[in-house]
CSV table of C-alpha atoms and ligand atoms in Angstrom, one decimal:
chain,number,residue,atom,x,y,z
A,11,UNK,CA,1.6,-8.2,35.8
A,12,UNK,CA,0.8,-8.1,32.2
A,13,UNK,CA,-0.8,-5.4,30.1
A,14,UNK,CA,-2.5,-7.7,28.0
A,15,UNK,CA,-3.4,-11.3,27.6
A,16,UNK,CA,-4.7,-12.8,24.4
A,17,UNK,CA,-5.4,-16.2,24.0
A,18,UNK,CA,-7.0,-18.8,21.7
A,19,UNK,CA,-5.8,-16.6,18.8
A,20,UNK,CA,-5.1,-18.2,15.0
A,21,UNK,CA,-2.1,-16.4,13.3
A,22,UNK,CA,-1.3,-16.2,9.7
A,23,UNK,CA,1.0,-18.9,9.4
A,24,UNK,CA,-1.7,-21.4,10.6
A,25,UNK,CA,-0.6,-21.6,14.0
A,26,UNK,CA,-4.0,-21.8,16.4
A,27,UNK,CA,-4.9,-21.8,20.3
A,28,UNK,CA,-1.9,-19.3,20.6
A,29,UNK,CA,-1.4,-17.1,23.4
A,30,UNK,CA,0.3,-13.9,23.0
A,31,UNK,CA,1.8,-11.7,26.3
A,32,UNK,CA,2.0,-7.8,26.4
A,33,UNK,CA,4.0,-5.6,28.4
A,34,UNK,CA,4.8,-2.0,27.2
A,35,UNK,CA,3.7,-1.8,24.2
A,36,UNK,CA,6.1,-4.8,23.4
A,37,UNK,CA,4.5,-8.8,22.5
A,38,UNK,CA,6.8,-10.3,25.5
A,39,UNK,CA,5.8,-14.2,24.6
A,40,UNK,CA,4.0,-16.0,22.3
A,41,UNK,CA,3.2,-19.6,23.1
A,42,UNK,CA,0.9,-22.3,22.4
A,43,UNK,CA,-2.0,-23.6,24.6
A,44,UNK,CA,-2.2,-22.0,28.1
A,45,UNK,CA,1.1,-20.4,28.3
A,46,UNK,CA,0.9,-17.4,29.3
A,47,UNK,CA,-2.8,-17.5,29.7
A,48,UNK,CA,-2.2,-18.5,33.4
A,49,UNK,CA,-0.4,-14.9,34.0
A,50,UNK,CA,-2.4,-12.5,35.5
A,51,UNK,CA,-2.6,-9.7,32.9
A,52,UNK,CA,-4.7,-6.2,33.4
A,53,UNK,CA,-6.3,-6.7,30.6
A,54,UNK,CA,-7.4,-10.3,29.2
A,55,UNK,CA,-9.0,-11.0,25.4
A,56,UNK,CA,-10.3,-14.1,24.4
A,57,UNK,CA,-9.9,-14.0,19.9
A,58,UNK,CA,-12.3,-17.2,19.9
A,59,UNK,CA,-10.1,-18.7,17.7
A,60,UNK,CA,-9.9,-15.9,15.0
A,61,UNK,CA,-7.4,-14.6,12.7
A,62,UNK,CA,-4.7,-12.5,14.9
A,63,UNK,CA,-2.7,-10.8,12.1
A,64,UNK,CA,0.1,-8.0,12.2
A,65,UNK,CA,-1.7,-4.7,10.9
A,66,UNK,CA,-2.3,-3.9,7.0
A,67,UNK,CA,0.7,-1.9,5.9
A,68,UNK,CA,-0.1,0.1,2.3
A,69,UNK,CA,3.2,0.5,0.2
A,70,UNK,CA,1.9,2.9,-2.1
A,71,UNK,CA,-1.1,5.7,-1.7
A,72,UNK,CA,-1.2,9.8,-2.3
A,73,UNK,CA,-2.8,11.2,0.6
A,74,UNK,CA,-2.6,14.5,-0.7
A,75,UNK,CA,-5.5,13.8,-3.5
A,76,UNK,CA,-7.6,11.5,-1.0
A,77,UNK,CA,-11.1,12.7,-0.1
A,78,UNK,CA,-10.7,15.1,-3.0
A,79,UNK,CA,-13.4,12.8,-5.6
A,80,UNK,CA,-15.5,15.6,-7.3
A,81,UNK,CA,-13.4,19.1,-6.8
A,82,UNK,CA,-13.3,20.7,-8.8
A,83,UNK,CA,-14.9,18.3,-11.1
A,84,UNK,CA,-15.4,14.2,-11.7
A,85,UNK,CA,-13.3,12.8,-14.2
A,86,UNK,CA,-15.0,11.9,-16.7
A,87,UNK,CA,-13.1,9.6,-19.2
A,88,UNK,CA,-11.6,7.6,-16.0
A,89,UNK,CA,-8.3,7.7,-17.8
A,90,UNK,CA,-5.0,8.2,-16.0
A,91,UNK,CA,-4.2,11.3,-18.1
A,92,UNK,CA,-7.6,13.4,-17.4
A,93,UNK,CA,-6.6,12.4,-13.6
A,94,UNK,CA,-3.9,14.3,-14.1
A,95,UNK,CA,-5.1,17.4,-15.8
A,96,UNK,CA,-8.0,17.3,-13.0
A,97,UNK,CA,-5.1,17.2,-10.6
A,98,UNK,CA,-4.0,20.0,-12.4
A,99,UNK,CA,-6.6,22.0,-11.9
A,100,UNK,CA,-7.5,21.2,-8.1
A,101,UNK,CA,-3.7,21.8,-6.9
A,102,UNK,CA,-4.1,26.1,-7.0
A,103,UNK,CA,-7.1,25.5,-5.2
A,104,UNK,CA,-5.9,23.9,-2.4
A,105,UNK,CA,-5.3,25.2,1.2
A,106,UNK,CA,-2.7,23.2,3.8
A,107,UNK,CA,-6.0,22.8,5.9
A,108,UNK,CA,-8.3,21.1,3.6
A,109,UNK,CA,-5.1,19.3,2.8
A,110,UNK,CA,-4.5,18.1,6.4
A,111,UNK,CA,-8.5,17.6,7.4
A,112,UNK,CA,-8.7,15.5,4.5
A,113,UNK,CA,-5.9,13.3,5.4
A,114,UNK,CA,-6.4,13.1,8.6
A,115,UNK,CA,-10.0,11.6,8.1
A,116,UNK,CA,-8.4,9.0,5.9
A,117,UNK,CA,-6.2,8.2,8.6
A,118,UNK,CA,-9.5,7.5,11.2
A,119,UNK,CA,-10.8,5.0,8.4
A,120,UNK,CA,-7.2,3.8,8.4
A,121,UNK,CA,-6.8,2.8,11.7
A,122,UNK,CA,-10.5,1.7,11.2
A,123,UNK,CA,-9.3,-1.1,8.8
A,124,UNK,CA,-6.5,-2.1,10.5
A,125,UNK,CA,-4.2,-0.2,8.0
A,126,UNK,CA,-1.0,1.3,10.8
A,127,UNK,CA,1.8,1.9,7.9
A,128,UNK,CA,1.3,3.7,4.7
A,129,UNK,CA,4.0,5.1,2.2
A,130,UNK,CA,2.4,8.1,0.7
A,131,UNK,CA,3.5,9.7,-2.3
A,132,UNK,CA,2.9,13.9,-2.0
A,133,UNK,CA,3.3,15.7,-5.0
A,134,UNK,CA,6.5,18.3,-5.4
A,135,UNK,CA,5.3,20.2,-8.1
A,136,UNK,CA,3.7,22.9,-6.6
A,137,UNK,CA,6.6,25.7,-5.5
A,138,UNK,CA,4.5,26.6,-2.0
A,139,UNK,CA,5.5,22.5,-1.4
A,140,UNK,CA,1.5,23.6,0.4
A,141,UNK,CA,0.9,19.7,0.3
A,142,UNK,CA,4.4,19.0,1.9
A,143,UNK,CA,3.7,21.1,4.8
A,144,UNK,CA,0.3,19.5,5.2
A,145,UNK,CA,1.6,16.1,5.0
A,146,UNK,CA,4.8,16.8,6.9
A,147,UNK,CA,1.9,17.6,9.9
A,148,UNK,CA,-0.6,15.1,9.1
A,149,UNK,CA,2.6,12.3,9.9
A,150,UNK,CA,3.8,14.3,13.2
A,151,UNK,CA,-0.1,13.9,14.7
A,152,UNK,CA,-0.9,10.6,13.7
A,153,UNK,CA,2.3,9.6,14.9
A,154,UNK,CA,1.1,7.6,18.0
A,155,UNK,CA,-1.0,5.3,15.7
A,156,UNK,CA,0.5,5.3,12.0
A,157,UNK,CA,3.6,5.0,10.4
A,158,UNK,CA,3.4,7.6,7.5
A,159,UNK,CA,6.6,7.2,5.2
A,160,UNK,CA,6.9,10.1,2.3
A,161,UNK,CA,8.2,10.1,-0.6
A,162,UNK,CA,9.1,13.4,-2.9
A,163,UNK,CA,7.0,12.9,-6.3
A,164,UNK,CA,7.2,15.3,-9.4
A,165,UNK,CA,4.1,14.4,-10.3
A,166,UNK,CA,4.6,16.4,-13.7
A,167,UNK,CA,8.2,15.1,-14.5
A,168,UNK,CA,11.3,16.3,-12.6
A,169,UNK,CA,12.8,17.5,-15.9
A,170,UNK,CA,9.5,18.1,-17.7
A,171,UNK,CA,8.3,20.9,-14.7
A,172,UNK,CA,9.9,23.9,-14.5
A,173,UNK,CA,11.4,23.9,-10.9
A,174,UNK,CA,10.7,20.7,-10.1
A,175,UNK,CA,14.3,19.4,-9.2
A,176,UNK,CA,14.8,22.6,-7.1
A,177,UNK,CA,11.3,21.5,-5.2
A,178,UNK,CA,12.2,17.9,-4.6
A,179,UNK,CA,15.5,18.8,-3.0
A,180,UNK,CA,13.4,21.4,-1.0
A,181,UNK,CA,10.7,18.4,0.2
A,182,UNK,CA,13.4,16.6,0.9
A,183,UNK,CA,15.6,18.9,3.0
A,184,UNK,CA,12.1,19.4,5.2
A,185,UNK,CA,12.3,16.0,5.8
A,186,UNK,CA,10.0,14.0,3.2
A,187,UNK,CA,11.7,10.4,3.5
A,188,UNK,CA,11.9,8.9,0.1
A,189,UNK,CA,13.2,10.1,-3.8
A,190,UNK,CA,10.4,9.3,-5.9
A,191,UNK,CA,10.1,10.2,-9.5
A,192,UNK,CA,7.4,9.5,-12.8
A,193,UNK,CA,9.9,8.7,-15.5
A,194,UNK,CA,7.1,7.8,-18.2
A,195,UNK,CA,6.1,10.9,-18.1
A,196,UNK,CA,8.7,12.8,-18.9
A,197,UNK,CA,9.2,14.2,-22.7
A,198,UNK,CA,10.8,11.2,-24.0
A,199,UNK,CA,11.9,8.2,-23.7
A,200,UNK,CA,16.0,9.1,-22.8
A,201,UNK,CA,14.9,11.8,-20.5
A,202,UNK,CA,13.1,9.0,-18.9
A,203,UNK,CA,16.2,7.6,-18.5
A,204,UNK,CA,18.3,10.5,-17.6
A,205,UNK,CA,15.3,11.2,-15.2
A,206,UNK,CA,15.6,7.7,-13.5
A,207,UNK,CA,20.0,8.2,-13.3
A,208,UNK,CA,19.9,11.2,-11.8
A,209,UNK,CA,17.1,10.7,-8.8
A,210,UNK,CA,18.7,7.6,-8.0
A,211,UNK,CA,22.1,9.5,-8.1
A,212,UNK,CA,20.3,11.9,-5.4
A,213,UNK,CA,19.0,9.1,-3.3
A,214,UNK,CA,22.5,7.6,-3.1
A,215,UNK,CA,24.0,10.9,-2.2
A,216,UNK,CA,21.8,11.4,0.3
A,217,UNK,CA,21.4,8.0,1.7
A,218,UNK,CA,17.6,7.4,1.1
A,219,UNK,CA,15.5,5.1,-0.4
A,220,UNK,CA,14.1,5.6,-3.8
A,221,UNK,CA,10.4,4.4,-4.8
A,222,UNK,CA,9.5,5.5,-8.4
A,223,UNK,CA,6.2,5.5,-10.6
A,224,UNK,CA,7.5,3.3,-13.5
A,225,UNK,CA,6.3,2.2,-16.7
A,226,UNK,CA,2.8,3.0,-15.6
A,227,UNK,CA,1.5,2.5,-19.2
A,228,UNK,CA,0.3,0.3,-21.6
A,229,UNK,CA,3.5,0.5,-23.7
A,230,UNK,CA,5.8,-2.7,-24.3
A,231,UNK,CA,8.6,-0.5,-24.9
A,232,UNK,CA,8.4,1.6,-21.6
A,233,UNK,CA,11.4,0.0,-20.1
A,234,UNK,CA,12.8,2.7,-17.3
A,235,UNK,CA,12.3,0.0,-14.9
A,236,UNK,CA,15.3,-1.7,-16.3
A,237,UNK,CA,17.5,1.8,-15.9
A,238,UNK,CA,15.7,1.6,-12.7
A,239,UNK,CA,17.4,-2.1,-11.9
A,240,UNK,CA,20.7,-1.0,-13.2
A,241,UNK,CA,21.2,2.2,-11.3
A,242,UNK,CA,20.3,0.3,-8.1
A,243,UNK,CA,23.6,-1.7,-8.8
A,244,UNK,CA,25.5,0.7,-10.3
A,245,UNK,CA,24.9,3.0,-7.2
A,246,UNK,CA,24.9,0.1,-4.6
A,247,UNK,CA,21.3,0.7,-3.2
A,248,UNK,CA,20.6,-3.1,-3.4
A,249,UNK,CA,17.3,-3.8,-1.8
A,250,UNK,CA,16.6,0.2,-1.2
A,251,UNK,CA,14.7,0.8,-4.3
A,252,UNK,CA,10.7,0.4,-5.5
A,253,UNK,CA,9.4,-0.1,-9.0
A,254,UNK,CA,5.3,1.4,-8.1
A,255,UNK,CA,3.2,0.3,-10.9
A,256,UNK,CA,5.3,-1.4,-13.6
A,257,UNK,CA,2.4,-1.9,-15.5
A,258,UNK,CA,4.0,-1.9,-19.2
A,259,UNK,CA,5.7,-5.3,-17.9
A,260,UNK,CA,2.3,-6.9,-18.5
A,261,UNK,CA,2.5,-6.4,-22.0
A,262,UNK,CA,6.3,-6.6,-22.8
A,263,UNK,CA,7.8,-9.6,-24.6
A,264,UNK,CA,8.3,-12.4,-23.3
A,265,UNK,CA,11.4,-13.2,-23.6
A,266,UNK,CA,12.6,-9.5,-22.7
A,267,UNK,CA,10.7,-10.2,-19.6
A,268,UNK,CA,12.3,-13.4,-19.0
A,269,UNK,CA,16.3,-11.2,-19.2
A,270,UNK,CA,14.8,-8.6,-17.0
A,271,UNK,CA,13.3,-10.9,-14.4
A,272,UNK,CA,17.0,-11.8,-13.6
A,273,UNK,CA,18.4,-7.5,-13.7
A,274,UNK,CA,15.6,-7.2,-11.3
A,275,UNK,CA,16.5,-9.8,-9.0
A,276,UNK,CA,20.2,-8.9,-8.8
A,277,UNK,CA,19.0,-5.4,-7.4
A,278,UNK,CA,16.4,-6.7,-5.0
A,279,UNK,CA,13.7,-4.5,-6.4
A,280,UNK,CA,10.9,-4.7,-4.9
A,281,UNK,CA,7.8,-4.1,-6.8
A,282,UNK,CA,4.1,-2.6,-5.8
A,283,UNK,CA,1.7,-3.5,-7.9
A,284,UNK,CA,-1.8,-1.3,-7.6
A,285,UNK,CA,-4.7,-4.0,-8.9
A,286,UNK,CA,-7.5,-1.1,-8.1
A,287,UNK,CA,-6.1,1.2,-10.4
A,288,UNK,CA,-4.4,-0.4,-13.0
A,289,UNK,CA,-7.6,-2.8,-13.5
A,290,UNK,CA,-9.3,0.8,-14.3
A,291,UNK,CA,-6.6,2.7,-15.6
A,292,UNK,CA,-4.8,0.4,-18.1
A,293,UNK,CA,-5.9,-1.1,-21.5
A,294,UNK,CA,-8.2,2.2,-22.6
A,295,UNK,CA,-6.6,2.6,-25.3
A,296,UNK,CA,-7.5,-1.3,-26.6
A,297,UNK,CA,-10.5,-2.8,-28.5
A,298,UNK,CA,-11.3,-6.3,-27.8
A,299,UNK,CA,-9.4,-7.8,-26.1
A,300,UNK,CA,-8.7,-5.4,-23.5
A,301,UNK,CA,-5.2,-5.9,-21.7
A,302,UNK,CA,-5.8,-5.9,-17.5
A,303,UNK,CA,-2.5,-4.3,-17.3
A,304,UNK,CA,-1.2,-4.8,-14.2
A,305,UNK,CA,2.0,-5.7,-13.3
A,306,UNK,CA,3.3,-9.8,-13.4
A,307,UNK,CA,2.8,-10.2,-9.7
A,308,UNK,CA,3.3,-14.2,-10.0
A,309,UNK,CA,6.2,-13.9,-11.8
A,310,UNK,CA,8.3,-11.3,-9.5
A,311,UNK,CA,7.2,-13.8,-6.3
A,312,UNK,CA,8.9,-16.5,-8.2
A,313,UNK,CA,12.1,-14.7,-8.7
A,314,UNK,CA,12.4,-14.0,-5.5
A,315,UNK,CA,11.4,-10.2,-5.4
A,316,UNK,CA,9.4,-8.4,-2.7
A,317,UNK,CA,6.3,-7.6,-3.9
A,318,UNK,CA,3.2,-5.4,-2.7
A,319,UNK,CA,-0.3,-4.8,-3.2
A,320,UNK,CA,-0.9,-0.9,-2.9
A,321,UNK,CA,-4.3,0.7,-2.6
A,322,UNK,CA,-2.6,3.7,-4.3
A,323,UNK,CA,-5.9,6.6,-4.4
A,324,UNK,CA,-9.4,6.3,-2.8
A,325,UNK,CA,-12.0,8.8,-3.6
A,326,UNK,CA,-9.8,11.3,-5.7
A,327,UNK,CA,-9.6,12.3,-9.3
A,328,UNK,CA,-8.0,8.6,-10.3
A,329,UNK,CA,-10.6,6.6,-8.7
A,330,UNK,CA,-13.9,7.2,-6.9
A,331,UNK,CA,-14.3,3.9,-5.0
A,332,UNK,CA,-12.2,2.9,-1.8
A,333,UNK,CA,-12.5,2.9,1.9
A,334,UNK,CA,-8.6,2.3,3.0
A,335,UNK,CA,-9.2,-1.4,3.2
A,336,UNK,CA,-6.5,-3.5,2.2
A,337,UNK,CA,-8.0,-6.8,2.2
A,338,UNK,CA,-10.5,-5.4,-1.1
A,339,UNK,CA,-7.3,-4.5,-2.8
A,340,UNK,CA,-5.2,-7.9,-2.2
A,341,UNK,CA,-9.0,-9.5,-3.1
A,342,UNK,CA,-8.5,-7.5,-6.5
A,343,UNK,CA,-4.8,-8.6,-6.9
A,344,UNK,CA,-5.5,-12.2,-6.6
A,345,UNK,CA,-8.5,-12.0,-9.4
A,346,UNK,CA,-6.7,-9.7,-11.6
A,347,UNK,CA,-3.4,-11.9,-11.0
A,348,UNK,CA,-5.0,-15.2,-10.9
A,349,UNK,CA,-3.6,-15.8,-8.1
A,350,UNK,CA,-5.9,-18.7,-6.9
A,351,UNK,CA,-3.8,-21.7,-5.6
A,352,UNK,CA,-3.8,-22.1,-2.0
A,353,UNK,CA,0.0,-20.8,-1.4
A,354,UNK,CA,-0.8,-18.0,-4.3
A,355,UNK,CA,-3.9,-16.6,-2.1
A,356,UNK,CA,-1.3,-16.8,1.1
A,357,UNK,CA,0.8,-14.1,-0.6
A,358,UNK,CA,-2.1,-12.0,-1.8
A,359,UNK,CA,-2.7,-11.6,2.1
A,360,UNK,CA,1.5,-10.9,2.6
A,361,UNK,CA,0.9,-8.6,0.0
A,362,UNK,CA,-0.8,-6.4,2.2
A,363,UNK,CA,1.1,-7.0,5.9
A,364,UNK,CA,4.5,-8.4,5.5
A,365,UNK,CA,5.6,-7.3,2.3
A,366,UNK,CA,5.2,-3.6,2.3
A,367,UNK,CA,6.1,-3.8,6.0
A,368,UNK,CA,10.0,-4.8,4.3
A,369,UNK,CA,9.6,-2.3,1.9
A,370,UNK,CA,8.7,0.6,4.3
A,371,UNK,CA,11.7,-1.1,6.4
A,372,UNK,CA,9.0,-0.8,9.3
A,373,UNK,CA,11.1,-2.2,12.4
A,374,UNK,CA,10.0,-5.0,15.2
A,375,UNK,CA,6.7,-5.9,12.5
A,376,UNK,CA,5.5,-9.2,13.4
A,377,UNK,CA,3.5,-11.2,16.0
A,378,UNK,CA,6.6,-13.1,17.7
A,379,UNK,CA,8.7,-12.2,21.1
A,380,UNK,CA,10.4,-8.8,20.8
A,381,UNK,CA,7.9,-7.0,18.1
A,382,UNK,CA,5.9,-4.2,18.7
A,383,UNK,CA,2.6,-5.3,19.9
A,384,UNK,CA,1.0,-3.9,17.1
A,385,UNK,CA,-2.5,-6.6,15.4
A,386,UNK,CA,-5.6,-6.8,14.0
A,387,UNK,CA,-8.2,-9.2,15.5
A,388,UNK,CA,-10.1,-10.3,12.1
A,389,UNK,CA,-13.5,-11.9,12.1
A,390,UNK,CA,-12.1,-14.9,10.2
A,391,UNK,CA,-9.9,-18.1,11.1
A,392,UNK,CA,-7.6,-17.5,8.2
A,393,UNK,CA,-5.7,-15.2,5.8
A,394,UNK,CA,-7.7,-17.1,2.9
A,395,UNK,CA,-11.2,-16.6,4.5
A,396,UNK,CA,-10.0,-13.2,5.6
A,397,UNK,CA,-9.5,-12.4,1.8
A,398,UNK,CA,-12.6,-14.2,0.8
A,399,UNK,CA,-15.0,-12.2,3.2
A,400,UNK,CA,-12.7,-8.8,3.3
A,401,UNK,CA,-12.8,-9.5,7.2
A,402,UNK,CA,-14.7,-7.5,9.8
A,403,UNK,CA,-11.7,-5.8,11.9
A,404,UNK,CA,-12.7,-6.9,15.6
A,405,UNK,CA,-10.1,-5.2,17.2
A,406,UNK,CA,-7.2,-2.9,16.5
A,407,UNK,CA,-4.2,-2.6,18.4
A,408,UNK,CA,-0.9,-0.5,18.4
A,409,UNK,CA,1.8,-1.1,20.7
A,410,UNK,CA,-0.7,-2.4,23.0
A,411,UNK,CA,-2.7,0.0,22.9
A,412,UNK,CA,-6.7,-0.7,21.5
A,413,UNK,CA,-7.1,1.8,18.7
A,414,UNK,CA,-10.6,0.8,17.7
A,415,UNK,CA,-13.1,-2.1,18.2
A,416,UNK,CA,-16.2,-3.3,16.7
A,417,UNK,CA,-18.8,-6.1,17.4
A,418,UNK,CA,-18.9,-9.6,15.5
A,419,UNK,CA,-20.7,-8.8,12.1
A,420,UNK,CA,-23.7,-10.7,11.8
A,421,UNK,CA,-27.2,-10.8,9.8
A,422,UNK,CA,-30.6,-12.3,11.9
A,423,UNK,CA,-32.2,-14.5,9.3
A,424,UNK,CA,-36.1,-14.3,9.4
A,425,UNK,CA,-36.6,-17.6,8.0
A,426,UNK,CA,-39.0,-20.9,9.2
A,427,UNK,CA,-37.0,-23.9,10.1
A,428,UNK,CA,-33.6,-22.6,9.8
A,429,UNK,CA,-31.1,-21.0,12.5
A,430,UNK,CA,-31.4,-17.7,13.8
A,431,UNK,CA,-28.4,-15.8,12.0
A,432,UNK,CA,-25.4,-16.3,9.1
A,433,UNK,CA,-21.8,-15.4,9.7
A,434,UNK,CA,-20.5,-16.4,6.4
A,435,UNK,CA,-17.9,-18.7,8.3
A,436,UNK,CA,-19.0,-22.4,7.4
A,437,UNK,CA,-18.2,-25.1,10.3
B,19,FE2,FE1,0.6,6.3,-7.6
């Protein structure tokens, strides 16, 4: 007997009327038509033909700033730099508890939106490593419905903060997952560098994976991320390493571009791009016209590289909008990308599952035999119309288990001659 049966479901790659089989936790068949739909199953789901998609993973978020918009003050400019001073100022006022109650309500809107993976950068800087503890107990307790990966970040420069080597090591020793760094925000440009050489040099000695803040400026000559590229070779850590941001590539020469494209490619690195923040964030410091300042998504795809759309900060002294939903920030990626072909608005949506879900090196991610049954039942038929409405999440499962659940979304028109309500789905 069956744990679960669903049938008449639509997955991403355009496959419809599929039935997928659940036993312990695990998706034991997926077939078309009937199938398995004739085995008795304790539990049975009809998806009415909707979008059945693995859940949103988020490559690149700080869960210790969420929830924080306000304390102890709003930024005002909205510019990456007061977000930092602001940050500044909240971290001595922080407590691990308000730490770990915040975080854990981000998680319940999380699971809420379908989002079961997210790689959160937590800030090293701090000797009490206070946010480190509170993370390091947020990801023990959400543990039966979210993968939380984290990764060590001097938010104030390894080299530039007193101590802030010594901490890393420390966060990492407790068992944070991941070397992360901010190399454009160290004092110059070669300790930048030197910055970049000597985490990867840690990660590599210590068998992690690296994911750094890179080139998150407006600056055509910010180039860590091609030290980045080059100490993934030199170091053999192929495929291991992130480039988060890389903003600065958006207004680098062209034919610069065009050699580093190629470093880039020969070290697997994979990219995440942040379209809510860097849309914000980026081209303050232009006129008319005004750079957007994110990353060259279409480009990377085409050379092969992994990339992802991160939601990167909700409701904390970066940005004051958010609400953990992935699908608004692969709908921002596309606009701010142009990403607006039929195939291009396809990888907007693997921006958000199946990308990140490589860079996070999640295992058995996927709707075939064999994965975890881990999916979101979207009220939409496709990953396009999915993007296009920023889908109503039906149903949310985790290793076969229903996480959360909602009813169809829709609005009663009050209107003479016409039907009664409007889904937004055209026939
Ligand atoms: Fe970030």
């Amino acid at each position: 007997m069956l744990d679960l049966l669903i049938h008449n479901a639509t997955l991403p790659d355009g496959r419809t009327g599929m039935g997928i089989a659940v036993l312990d936790g695990v998706i034991t068949e997926v077939t078309a038509g009937l199938g398995p739909a004739q085995a008795p199953a304790h539990d049975t789901l009809d998806a009415e033909g909707q979008l059945l998609t693995p859940p949103f993973v988020d490559a690149h978020f700080h869960m210790d700033a969420t929830l924080s918009y306000g304390l102890p003050r709003v930024n005002a400019s909205g510019t990456l730099l007061e977000g930092i001073a602001l940050w500044g100022e909240l971290k001595p006022l922080l407590t691990q508890q308000a730490l770990v109650e915040r975080a854990l309500a981000y998680c319940d809107w999380a699971v809420a939106k379908g989002l079961l993976a997210i790689r959160t950068h937590v800030d090293v800087c701090d000797a009490r490593l206070l946010a480190v503890d509170a993370l390091l107990e947020v990801k023990r307790r959400v543990a039966p419905y979210i993968d939380l990966q984290l990764v060590a970040f001097p938010q104030d420069g390894v080299l530039r903060a007193p101590g802030a080597l010594d901490n890393l090591k420390r966060a990492l020793d407790k068992g944070v997952d991941v070397v992360g760094g901010i190399p454009h925000f160290e004092r110059t440009m070669a300790h930048g560098a030197e910055s970049v050489k000597l985490l990867c040099e840690l990660a590599a000695a210590r068998g992690l994976l690296v994911d750094m803040h890179c080139d998150e400026s407006d600056d055509p000559l910010s180039r860590h991320v091609e030290t980045l590229a080059f100490e993934t070779q030199r170091l053999g850590l192929i495929g291991r390493v992130t480039g988060s941001h890389l903003t600065s590539m958006h207004s680098m020469d062209n034919y610069f571009v065009s050699k580093l494209l190629a470093l880039m490619a020969e070290a697997q690195l994979n990219v995440v791009a942040n379209p809510l923040i860097n849309i914000t964030l980026q081209g303050r410091h232009d006129s008319y016209p005004k750079r957007r300042g994110m990353t060259r998504v279409p480009e990377q795809l085409a050379a092969g590289l992994t990339v992802a759309f991160g939601h990167d900060c909700v409701m904390d002294p970066w940005y004051s909008l958010g609400s953990g939903d992935m699908l608004e920030v692969a709908h921002m990626g596309l606009h701010v990308a142009q990403m607006t072909s039929q195939a291009a608005m396809r990888q907007c949506f693997d921006a958000v599952t199946v990308n990140p879900a490589r860079i996070l090196g999640l295992p058995h991610y996927g709707i075939e035999a064999g994965c975890d049954a881990s999916f979101v039942l979207l009220q939409a038929r496709d990953p396009i119309e999915a993007l296009r409405l920023r889908a109503h999440r039906l149903k949310v499962y985790r290793k076969g288990r229903l996480l959360a659940d909602s009813p169809k979304v829709s609005t009663r028109l009050h209107l003479a001659g016409r039907g009664e309500n409007v889904s937004f789905q055209p026939d």
